[in-house]
């Protein structure tokens, strides 16, 4: 089975402090979604209102460039003619 999407309702964040070298892990109630185009984190602010961060992948950036006319002026699969 080929994996195309990743979903989770909790994430684990691991960080290493630059000064002490200590590593800390935290489990957070964050909705995680990832595909080839982007990674999205959804949660709540301190007041309970929704909050979201989206990170575009290199693949997603290239596809977005193509959709907006900023991509290369050539056919990536070589099967189209102008």
C-alpha positions as a Markdown table, in Angstrom:
| # | Residue | x | y | z |
|---|---|---|---|---|
| 1 | Unk | 0.0 | 0.0 | 0.0 |
| 2 | Unk | 1.5 | 3.3 | -1.1 |
| 3 | Unk | 1.1 | 6.2 | 1.5 |
| 4 | Unk | -0.2 | 9.5 | 0.0 |
| 5 | Unk | -1.4 | 11.3 | 3.1 |
| 6 | Unk | -0.6 | 11.3 | 6.9 |
| 7 | Unk | -3.2 | 12.2 | 9.5 |
| 8 | Unk | -2.9 | 12.4 | 13.3 |
| 9 | Unk | -4.8 | 14.2 | 16.1 |
| 10 | Unk | -1.7 | 14.4 | 18.4 |
| 11 | Unk | 1.9 | 15.1 | 17.7 |
| 12 | Unk | 5.1 | 14.6 | 19.6 |
| 13 | Unk | 7.6 | 17.5 | 19.5 |
| 14 | Unk | 11.2 | 16.8 | 20.4 |
| 15 | Unk | 13.7 | 19.6 | 20.9 |
| 16 | Unk | 17.3 | 19.8 | 22.2 |
| 17 | Unk | 18.3 | 22.9 | 24.1 |
| 18 | Unk | 21.2 | 24.6 | 22.5 |
| 19 | Unk | 22.8 | 25.7 | 25.8 |
| 20 | Unk | 22.4 | 22.5 | 28.0 |
| 21 | Unk | 22.2 | 19.9 | 25.3 |
| 22 | Unk | 19.1 | 18.4 | 27.1 |
| 23 | Unk | 16.4 | 16.9 | 25.0 |
| 24 | Unk | 12.7 | 17.4 | 25.8 |
| 25 | Unk | 9.7 | 15.7 | 24.4 |
| 26 | Unk | 6.1 | 16.9 | 24.5 |
| 27 | Unk | 2.9 | 15.4 | 23.3 |
| 28 | Unk | 0.6 | 18.0 | 21.9 |
| 29 | Unk | -3.1 | 18.0 | 20.9 |
| 30 | Unk | -2.5 | 19.2 | 17.4 |
| 31 | Unk | -4.2 | 18.0 | 14.2 |
| 32 | Unk | -1.5 | 17.0 | 11.7 |
| 33 | Unk | -2.1 | 16.6 | 8.0 |
| 34 | Unk | 0.6 | 16.0 | 5.4 |
| 35 | Unk | 0.6 | 15.2 | 1.7 |
| 36 | Unk | 3.1 | 15.8 | -1.2 |
| 37 | Unk | 2.1 | 19.5 | -1.4 |
| 38 | Unk | 2.0 | 20.7 | 2.2 |
| 39 | Unk | 2.1 | 20.0 | 5.9 |
| 40 | Unk | -0.7 | 21.5 | 8.0 |
| 41 | Unk | -0.8 | 21.9 | 11.8 |
| 42 | Unk | -4.2 | 22.9 | 13.4 |
| 43 | Unk | -4.8 | 23.7 | 17.0 |
| 44 | Unk | -6.2 | 26.3 | 19.3 |
| 45 | Unk | -4.9 | 29.6 | 20.7 |
| 46 | Unk | -4.8 | 30.4 | 24.4 |
| 47 | Unk | -8.3 | 31.9 | 24.1 |
| 48 | Unk | -9.7 | 28.7 | 22.4 |
| 49 | Unk | -10.0 | 30.2 | 18.9 |
| 50 | Unk | -8.7 | 28.1 | 16.0 |
| 51 | Unk | -5.1 | 28.5 | 14.7 |
| 52 | Unk | -3.3 | 26.9 | 11.8 |
| 53 | Unk | 0.2 | 26.8 | 10.3 |
| 54 | Unk | 0.8 | 25.5 | 6.7 |
| 55 | Unk | 4.2 | 24.7 | 5.4 |
| 56 | Unk | 4.5 | 24.2 | 1.6 |
| 57 | Unk | 6.8 | 21.4 | 0.4 |
| 58 | Unk | 9.2 | 21.8 | -2.5 |
| 59 | Unk | 6.8 | 19.7 | -4.6 |
| 60 | Unk | 3.9 | 21.9 | -3.6 |
| 61 | Unk | 5.8 | 25.1 | -4.4 |
| 62 | Unk | 6.7 | 23.8 | -7.9 |
| 63 | Unk | 3.1 | 22.8 | -8.5 |
| 64 | Unk | 1.9 | 26.2 | -7.3 |
| 65 | Unk | 4.4 | 28.0 | -9.6 |
| 66 | Unk | 3.1 | 25.9 | -12.5 |
| 67 | Unk | -0.6 | 26.7 | -11.7 |
| 68 | Unk | 0.1 | 30.4 | -11.5 |
| 69 | Unk | 2.2 | 30.6 | -14.7 |
| 70 | Unk | 5.6 | 31.0 | -13.0 |
| 71 | Unk | 6.9 | 27.5 | -13.8 |
| 72 | Unk | 9.2 | 26.4 | -16.5 |
| 73 | Unk | 8.0 | 26.8 | -20.1 |
| 74 | Unk | 8.4 | 23.2 | -20.9 |
| 75 | Unk | 6.4 | 20.0 | -20.6 |
| 76 | Unk | 7.8 | 18.0 | -17.6 |
| 77 | Unk | 6.7 | 14.6 | -19.1 |
| 78 | Unk | 7.6 | 15.4 | -22.7 |
| 79 | Unk | 4.2 | 14.3 | -24.1 |
| 80 | Unk | 2.6 | 17.7 | -25.0 |
| 81 | Unk | 3.2 | 19.9 | -28.0 |
| 82 | Unk | 2.6 | 23.6 | -28.2 |
